[in-house]
Amino acid sequence: MAVSFDNSIGEEGSQQKLSCFECCIKCLGGVPYASLVATILCFSGVALFCGCGHVALTGTVSILEQHFSTTASDHALLSEVIQLMQYVIYGIASFFFLYGIILLAEGFYTTSAVKELHGEFKTTACGRCISGMFVFLTYVLGVAWLGVFGFSAVPVFMFYNIWSTCEVIKSFQTNVTVPGDQICVDIRQYGIIPWNAVPGKACGPILENICNTNEFYMSYHLFIVACAGAGATVIALLIYMMATTYNYAVLKFKSREDCCTKF
């Protein structure tokens, strides 16, 4: 009798462990892994873009004021635009922090509904409408961030041209037949300061000294990181697009009365 009692206890313990394991598997099955990865990538990308972009813009204004536009009235409009862009960066960071959390919560909801983790499948027209709205808004934001990604590559291109010109000057230091003073960079040709700005350009050793400053080094590399952050945000939004579109399509299909297929 004692042996059979111990065996019954062991069987009950194994059943309890099995049920706990199944419960964990069920909970893990409701995690929207695609939305979770997209949220982490989105937060990281937006943080890099906003943080590095804000500091890089400040360094760019400092370089222009010290070396390319000594008169304040010449770059007053540019300073106002950069200050406005920095305020926009604050708004972008706040918006995407909230939007990422909302999309992650919506991913948990739709994943649980699709897999029927909490009983029989039930959905409402309002729920499907909200999911469709998130799909549309994510597509719009994805297209917008493609433009932001392209725009963030412009300062990288400008700083790369200046840096490559400095490298050419350094390579010509050993060649006395080609003086470095003839190699210049004219910032006015990019349209960020007017043509009457003084001096507007830097040549030879002056340009090389600009490239050796901490402001130029930090701004150049921060713009590169900001561009990479914008690219990461685009990838995150693409993942959001696929996840939200798939969940909405499945919810729409399973809400039909003649639907009997279980995914």
JSON list of C-alpha atoms in Angstrom, two decimals, residues 29-167:
[
{"chain": "A", "resi": 29, "resn": "GLY", "atom": "CA", "xyz": [3.41, 31.39, -27.68]},
{"chain": "A", "resi": 30, "resn": "GLY", "atom": "CA", "xyz": [1.57, 34.65, -27.12]},
{"chain": "A", "resi": 31, "resn": "VAL", "atom": "CA", "xyz": [4.71, 36.79, -27.33]},
{"chain": "A", "resi": 32, "resn": "PRO", "atom": "CA", "xyz": [4.82, 38.77, -30.61]},
{"chain": "A", "resi": 33, "resn": "TYR", "atom": "CA", "xyz": [8.50, 38.19, -31.32]},
{"chain": "A", "resi": 34, "resn": "ALA", "atom": "CA", "xyz": [8.45, 40.18, -34.56]},
{"chain": "A", "resi": 35, "resn": "SER", "atom": "CA", "xyz": [6.92, 43.20, -32.84]},
{"chain": "A", "resi": 36, "resn": "LEU", "atom": "CA", "xyz": [9.30, 42.80, -29.90]},
{"chain": "A", "resi": 37, "resn": "VAL", "atom": "CA", "xyz": [12.37, 42.80, -32.17]},
{"chain": "A", "resi": 38, "resn": "ALA", "atom": "CA", "xyz": [10.95, 45.73, -34.14]},
{"chain": "A", "resi": 39, "resn": "THR", "atom": "CA", "xyz": [10.32, 47.70, -30.93]},
{"chain": "A", "resi": 40, "resn": "ILE", "atom": "CA", "xyz": [13.88, 47.21, -29.67]},
{"chain": "A", "resi": 41, "resn": "LEU", "atom": "CA", "xyz": [15.28, 48.12, -33.09]},
{"chain": "A", "resi": 42, "resn": "CYS", "atom": "CA", "xyz": [12.98, 51.14, -33.35]},
{"chain": "A", "resi": 43, "resn": "PHE", "atom": "CA", "xyz": [13.90, 52.47, -29.92]},
{"chain": "A", "resi": 44, "resn": "SER", "atom": "CA", "xyz": [17.62, 52.01, -30.63]},
{"chain": "A", "resi": 45, "resn": "GLY", "atom": "CA", "xyz": [17.42, 53.62, -34.07]},
{"chain": "A", "resi": 46, "resn": "VAL", "atom": "CA", "xyz": [15.37, 56.61, -32.93]},
{"chain": "A", "resi": 47, "resn": "ALA", "atom": "CA", "xyz": [17.66, 57.13, -29.92]},
{"chain": "A", "resi": 48, "resn": "LEU", "atom": "CA", "xyz": [20.75, 57.13, -32.13]},
{"chain": "A", "resi": 49, "resn": "PHE", "atom": "CA", "xyz": [19.18, 59.40, -34.72]},
{"chain": "A", "resi": 50, "resn": "CYS", "atom": "CA", "xyz": [17.81, 61.92, -32.24]},
{"chain": "A", "resi": 51, "resn": "GLY", "atom": "CA", "xyz": [20.72, 61.97, -29.80]},
{"chain": "A", "resi": 52, "resn": "CYS", "atom": "CA", "xyz": [23.58, 61.98, -32.30]},
{"chain": "A", "resi": 53, "resn": "GLY", "atom": "CA", "xyz": [21.72, 64.25, -34.73]},
{"chain": "A", "resi": 54, "resn": "HIS", "atom": "CA", "xyz": [21.08, 66.85, -32.03]},
{"chain": "A", "resi": 55, "resn": "VAL", "atom": "CA", "xyz": [24.75, 67.03, -30.97]},
{"chain": "A", "resi": 56, "resn": "ALA", "atom": "CA", "xyz": [26.00, 66.94, -34.57]},
{"chain": "A", "resi": 57, "resn": "LEU", "atom": "CA", "xyz": [23.79, 69.90, -35.54]},
{"chain": "A", "resi": 58, "resn": "THR", "atom": "CA", "xyz": [25.18, 71.92, -32.64]},
{"chain": "A", "resi": 59, "resn": "GLY", "atom": "CA", "xyz": [28.74, 71.13, -33.75]},
{"chain": "A", "resi": 60, "resn": "THR", "atom": "CA", "xyz": [27.90, 72.08, -37.35]},
{"chain": "A", "resi": 61, "resn": "VAL", "atom": "CA", "xyz": [26.69, 75.53, -36.28]},
{"chain": "A", "resi": 62, "resn": "SER", "atom": "CA", "xyz": [29.89, 76.02, -34.30]},
{"chain": "A", "resi": 63, "resn": "ILE", "atom": "CA", "xyz": [32.07, 75.12, -37.32]},
{"chain": "A", "resi": 64, "resn": "LEU", "atom": "CA", "xyz": [30.16, 77.48, -39.61]},
{"chain": "A", "resi": 65, "resn": "GLU", "atom": "CA", "xyz": [30.32, 80.39, -37.16]},
{"chain": "A", "resi": 66, "resn": "GLN", "atom": "CA", "xyz": [34.04, 80.02, -36.54]},
{"chain": "A", "resi": 67, "resn": "HIS", "atom": "CA", "xyz": [35.38, 79.26, -40.02]},
{"chain": "A", "resi": 68, "resn": "PHE", "atom": "CA", "xyz": [32.90, 79.87, -42.84]},
{"chain": "A", "resi": 69, "resn": "SER", "atom": "CA", "xyz": [30.46, 82.60, -41.81]},
{"chain": "A", "resi": 70, "resn": "THR", "atom": "CA", "xyz": [31.86, 85.07, -39.30]},
{"chain": "A", "resi": 71, "resn": "THR", "atom": "CA", "xyz": [28.96, 87.51, -39.73]},
{"chain": "A", "resi": 72, "resn": "ALA", "atom": "CA", "xyz": [25.97, 86.46, -37.64]},
{"chain": "A", "resi": 73, "resn": "SER", "atom": "CA", "xyz": [23.40, 87.87, -40.07]},
{"chain": "A", "resi": 74, "resn": "ASP", "atom": "CA", "xyz": [24.70, 85.62, -42.87]},
{"chain": "A", "resi": 75, "resn": "HIS", "atom": "CA", "xyz": [23.78, 82.39, -41.11]},
{"chain": "A", "resi": 76, "resn": "ALA", "atom": "CA", "xyz": [20.89, 83.64, -38.95]},
{"chain": "A", "resi": 77, "resn": "LEU", "atom": "CA", "xyz": [18.31, 81.75, -41.02]},
{"chain": "A", "resi": 78, "resn": "LEU", "atom": "CA", "xyz": [20.37, 78.56, -40.89]},
{"chain": "A", "resi": 79, "resn": "SER", "atom": "CA", "xyz": [20.68, 78.84, -37.11]},
{"chain": "A", "resi": 80, "resn": "GLU", "atom": "CA", "xyz": [16.91, 79.20, -36.76]},
{"chain": "A", "resi": 81, "resn": "VAL", "atom": "CA", "xyz": [16.30, 76.20, -39.02]},
{"chain": "A", "resi": 82, "resn": "ILE", "atom": "CA", "xyz": [18.76, 74.05, -37.07]},
{"chain": "A", "resi": 83, "resn": "GLN", "atom": "CA", "xyz": [17.19, 75.11, -33.77]},
{"chain": "A", "resi": 84, "resn": "LEU", "atom": "CA", "xyz": [13.76, 74.19, -35.17]},
{"chain": "A", "resi": 85, "resn": "MET", "atom": "CA", "xyz": [15.11, 70.81, -36.29]},
{"chain": "A", "resi": 86, "resn": "GLN", "atom": "CA", "xyz": [16.40, 70.16, -32.78]},
{"chain": "A", "resi": 87, "resn": "TYR", "atom": "CA", "xyz": [12.93, 70.81, -31.36]},
{"chain": "A", "resi": 88, "resn": "VAL", "atom": "CA", "xyz": [11.48, 68.47, -34.00]},
{"chain": "A", "resi": 89, "resn": "ILE", "atom": "CA", "xyz": [13.96, 65.83, -32.83]},
{"chain": "A", "resi": 90, "resn": "TYR", "atom": "CA", "xyz": [12.52, 66.07, -29.31]},
{"chain": "A", "resi": 91, "resn": "GLY", "atom": "CA", "xyz": [9.03, 65.53, -30.72]},
{"chain": "A", "resi": 92, "resn": "ILE", "atom": "CA", "xyz": [10.14, 62.56, -32.84]},
{"chain": "A", "resi": 93, "resn": "ALA", "atom": "CA", "xyz": [11.75, 60.86, -29.85]},
{"chain": "A", "resi": 94, "resn": "SER", "atom": "CA", "xyz": [8.64, 61.30, -27.69]},
{"chain": "A", "resi": 95, "resn": "PHE", "atom": "CA", "xyz": [6.24, 60.20, -30.43]},
{"chain": "A", "resi": 96, "resn": "PHE", "atom": "CA", "xyz": [8.11, 57.02, -31.34]},
{"chain": "A", "resi": 97, "resn": "PHE", "atom": "CA", "xyz": [8.54, 56.05, -27.70]},
{"chain": "A", "resi": 98, "resn": "LEU", "atom": "CA", "xyz": [4.76, 56.07, -27.27]},
{"chain": "A", "resi": 99, "resn": "TYR", "atom": "CA", "xyz": [4.05, 54.62, -30.72]},
{"chain": "A", "resi": 100, "resn": "GLY", "atom": "CA", "xyz": [6.46, 51.72, -30.18]},
{"chain": "A", "resi": 101, "resn": "ILE", "atom": "CA", "xyz": [4.79, 50.81, -26.89]},
{"chain": "A", "resi": 102, "resn": "ILE", "atom": "CA", "xyz": [1.33, 50.99, -28.51]},
{"chain": "A", "resi": 103, "resn": "LEU", "atom": "CA", "xyz": [2.40, 48.79, -31.43]},
{"chain": "A", "resi": 104, "resn": "LEU", "atom": "CA", "xyz": [3.94, 46.27, -29.04]},
{"chain": "A", "resi": 105, "resn": "ALA", "atom": "CA", "xyz": [0.72, 46.15, -27.00]},
{"chain": "A", "resi": 106, "resn": "GLU", "atom": "CA", "xyz": [-1.30, 45.78, -30.21]},
{"chain": "A", "resi": 107, "resn": "GLY", "atom": "CA", "xyz": [1.03, 42.94, -31.21]},
{"chain": "A", "resi": 108, "resn": "PHE", "atom": "CA", "xyz": [0.33, 41.12, -27.94]},
{"chain": "A", "resi": 109, "resn": "TYR", "atom": "CA", "xyz": [-3.40, 41.57, -28.46]},
{"chain": "A", "resi": 110, "resn": "THR", "atom": "CA", "xyz": [-3.51, 40.37, -32.06]},
{"chain": "A", "resi": 111, "resn": "THR", "atom": "CA", "xyz": [-1.12, 37.47, -31.44]},
{"chain": "A", "resi": 112, "resn": "SER", "atom": "CA", "xyz": [-3.26, 36.24, -28.54]},
{"chain": "A", "resi": 113, "resn": "ALA", "atom": "CA", "xyz": [-6.41, 36.60, -30.64]},
{"chain": "A", "resi": 114, "resn": "VAL", "atom": "CA", "xyz": [-4.95, 34.84, -33.68]},
{"chain": "A", "resi": 115, "resn": "LYS", "atom": "CA", "xyz": [-3.62, 31.91, -31.67]},
{"chain": "A", "resi": 116, "resn": "GLU", "atom": "CA", "xyz": [-6.72, 31.78, -29.45]},
{"chain": "A", "resi": 117, "resn": "LEU", "atom": "CA", "xyz": [-4.69, 31.62, -26.26]},
{"chain": "A", "resi": 118, "resn": "HIS", "atom": "CA", "xyz": [-7.50, 32.84, -24.04]},
{"chain": "A", "resi": 119, "resn": "GLY", "atom": "CA", "xyz": [-10.42, 30.77, -25.23]},
{"chain": "A", "resi": 120, "resn": "GLU", "atom": "CA", "xyz": [-12.54, 30.89, -28.34]},
{"chain": "A", "resi": 121, "resn": "PHE", "atom": "CA", "xyz": [-11.66, 33.45, -30.97]},
{"chain": "A", "resi": 122, "resn": "LYS", "atom": "CA", "xyz": [-13.65, 36.65, -30.65]},
{"chain": "A", "resi": 123, "resn": "THR", "atom": "CA", "xyz": [-13.12, 40.00, -32.29]},
{"chain": "A", "resi": 124, "resn": "THR", "atom": "CA", "xyz": [-15.14, 43.13, -32.96]},
{"chain": "A", "resi": 125, "resn": "ALA", "atom": "CA", "xyz": [-15.40, 45.51, -35.87]},
{"chain": "A", "resi": 126, "resn": "CYS", "atom": "CA", "xyz": [-13.86, 48.22, -33.70]},
{"chain": "A", "resi": 127, "resn": "GLY", "atom": "CA", "xyz": [-10.84, 46.03, -32.93]},
{"chain": "A", "resi": 128, "resn": "ARG", "atom": "CA", "xyz": [-10.32, 45.23, -36.60]},
{"chain": "A", "resi": 129, "resn": "CYS", "atom": "CA", "xyz": [-10.67, 48.91, -37.47]},
{"chain": "A", "resi": 130, "resn": "ILE", "atom": "CA", "xyz": [-8.00, 49.86, -34.92]},
{"chain": "A", "resi": 131, "resn": "SER", "atom": "CA", "xyz": [-5.66, 47.18, -36.29]},
{"chain": "A", "resi": 132, "resn": "GLY", "atom": "CA", "xyz": [-6.25, 48.48, -39.82]},
{"chain": "A", "resi": 133, "resn": "MET", "atom": "CA", "xyz": [-5.52, 52.02, -38.68]},
{"chain": "A", "resi": 134, "resn": "PHE", "atom": "CA", "xyz": [-2.17, 50.90, -37.24]},
{"chain": "A", "resi": 135, "resn": "VAL", "atom": "CA", "xyz": [-1.33, 49.17, -40.53]},
{"chain": "A", "resi": 136, "resn": "PHE", "atom": "CA", "xyz": [-2.04, 52.36, -42.50]},
{"chain": "A", "resi": 137, "resn": "LEU", "atom": "CA", "xyz": [-0.19, 54.62, -40.05]},
{"chain": "A", "resi": 138, "resn": "THR", "atom": "CA", "xyz": [2.85, 52.31, -40.01]},
{"chain": "A", "resi": 139, "resn": "TYR", "atom": "CA", "xyz": [3.00, 52.35, -43.81]},
{"chain": "A", "resi": 140, "resn": "VAL", "atom": "CA", "xyz": [2.86, 56.16, -43.82]},
{"chain": "A", "resi": 141, "resn": "LEU", "atom": "CA", "xyz": [5.59, 56.41, -41.18]},
{"chain": "A", "resi": 142, "resn": "GLY", "atom": "CA", "xyz": [7.72, 53.91, -43.11]},
{"chain": "A", "resi": 143, "resn": "VAL", "atom": "CA", "xyz": [7.56, 56.03, -46.25]},
{"chain": "A", "resi": 144, "resn": "ALA", "atom": "CA", "xyz": [8.27, 59.19, -44.23]},
{"chain": "A", "resi": 145, "resn": "TRP", "atom": "CA", "xyz": [11.30, 57.61, -42.59]},
{"chain": "A", "resi": 146, "resn": "LEU", "atom": "CA", "xyz": [12.68, 56.64, -45.98]},
{"chain": "A", "resi": 147, "resn": "GLY", "atom": "CA", "xyz": [12.78, 60.37, -46.67]},
{"chain": "A", "resi": 148, "resn": "VAL", "atom": "CA", "xyz": [14.37, 61.04, -43.28]},
{"chain": "A", "resi": 149, "resn": "PHE", "atom": "CA", "xyz": [17.00, 58.40, -44.01]},
{"chain": "A", "resi": 150, "resn": "GLY", "atom": "CA", "xyz": [17.82, 60.01, -47.34]},
{"chain": "A", "resi": 151, "resn": "PHE", "atom": "CA", "xyz": [17.91, 63.49, -45.77]},
{"chain": "A", "resi": 152, "resn": "SER", "atom": "CA", "xyz": [20.26, 62.32, -43.00]},
{"chain": "A", "resi": 153, "resn": "ALA", "atom": "CA", "xyz": [22.73, 61.14, -45.65]},
{"chain": "A", "resi": 154, "resn": "VAL", "atom": "CA", "xyz": [23.15, 64.72, -46.98]},
{"chain": "A", "resi": 155, "resn": "PRO", "atom": "CA", "xyz": [25.33, 66.04, -44.10]},
{"chain": "A", "resi": 156, "resn": "VAL", "atom": "CA", "xyz": [27.34, 62.82, -44.20]},
{"chain": "A", "resi": 157, "resn": "PHE", "atom": "CA", "xyz": [28.04, 63.49, -47.89]},
{"chain": "A", "resi": 158, "resn": "MET", "atom": "CA", "xyz": [29.06, 67.09, -47.16]},
{"chain": "A", "resi": 159, "resn": "PHE", "atom": "CA", "xyz": [31.38, 66.19, -44.30]},
{"chain": "A", "resi": 160, "resn": "TYR", "atom": "CA", "xyz": [32.87, 63.35, -46.35]},
{"chain": "A", "resi": 161, "resn": "ASN", "atom": "CA", "xyz": [33.72, 65.78, -49.16]},
{"chain": "A", "resi": 162, "resn": "ILE", "atom": "CA", "xyz": [35.46, 68.10, -46.69]},
{"chain": "A", "resi": 163, "resn": "TRP", "atom": "CA", "xyz": [37.33, 65.21, -45.06]},
{"chain": "A", "resi": 164, "resn": "SER", "atom": "CA", "xyz": [38.43, 63.78, -48.43]},
{"chain": "A", "resi": 165, "resn": "THR", "atom": "CA", "xyz": [39.67, 67.22, -49.49]},
{"chain": "A", "resi": 166, "resn": "CYS", "atom": "CA", "xyz": [41.76, 67.42, -46.32]},
{"chain": "A", "resi": 167, "resn": "GLU", "atom": "CA", "xyz": [43.23, 64.02, -47.10]}
]
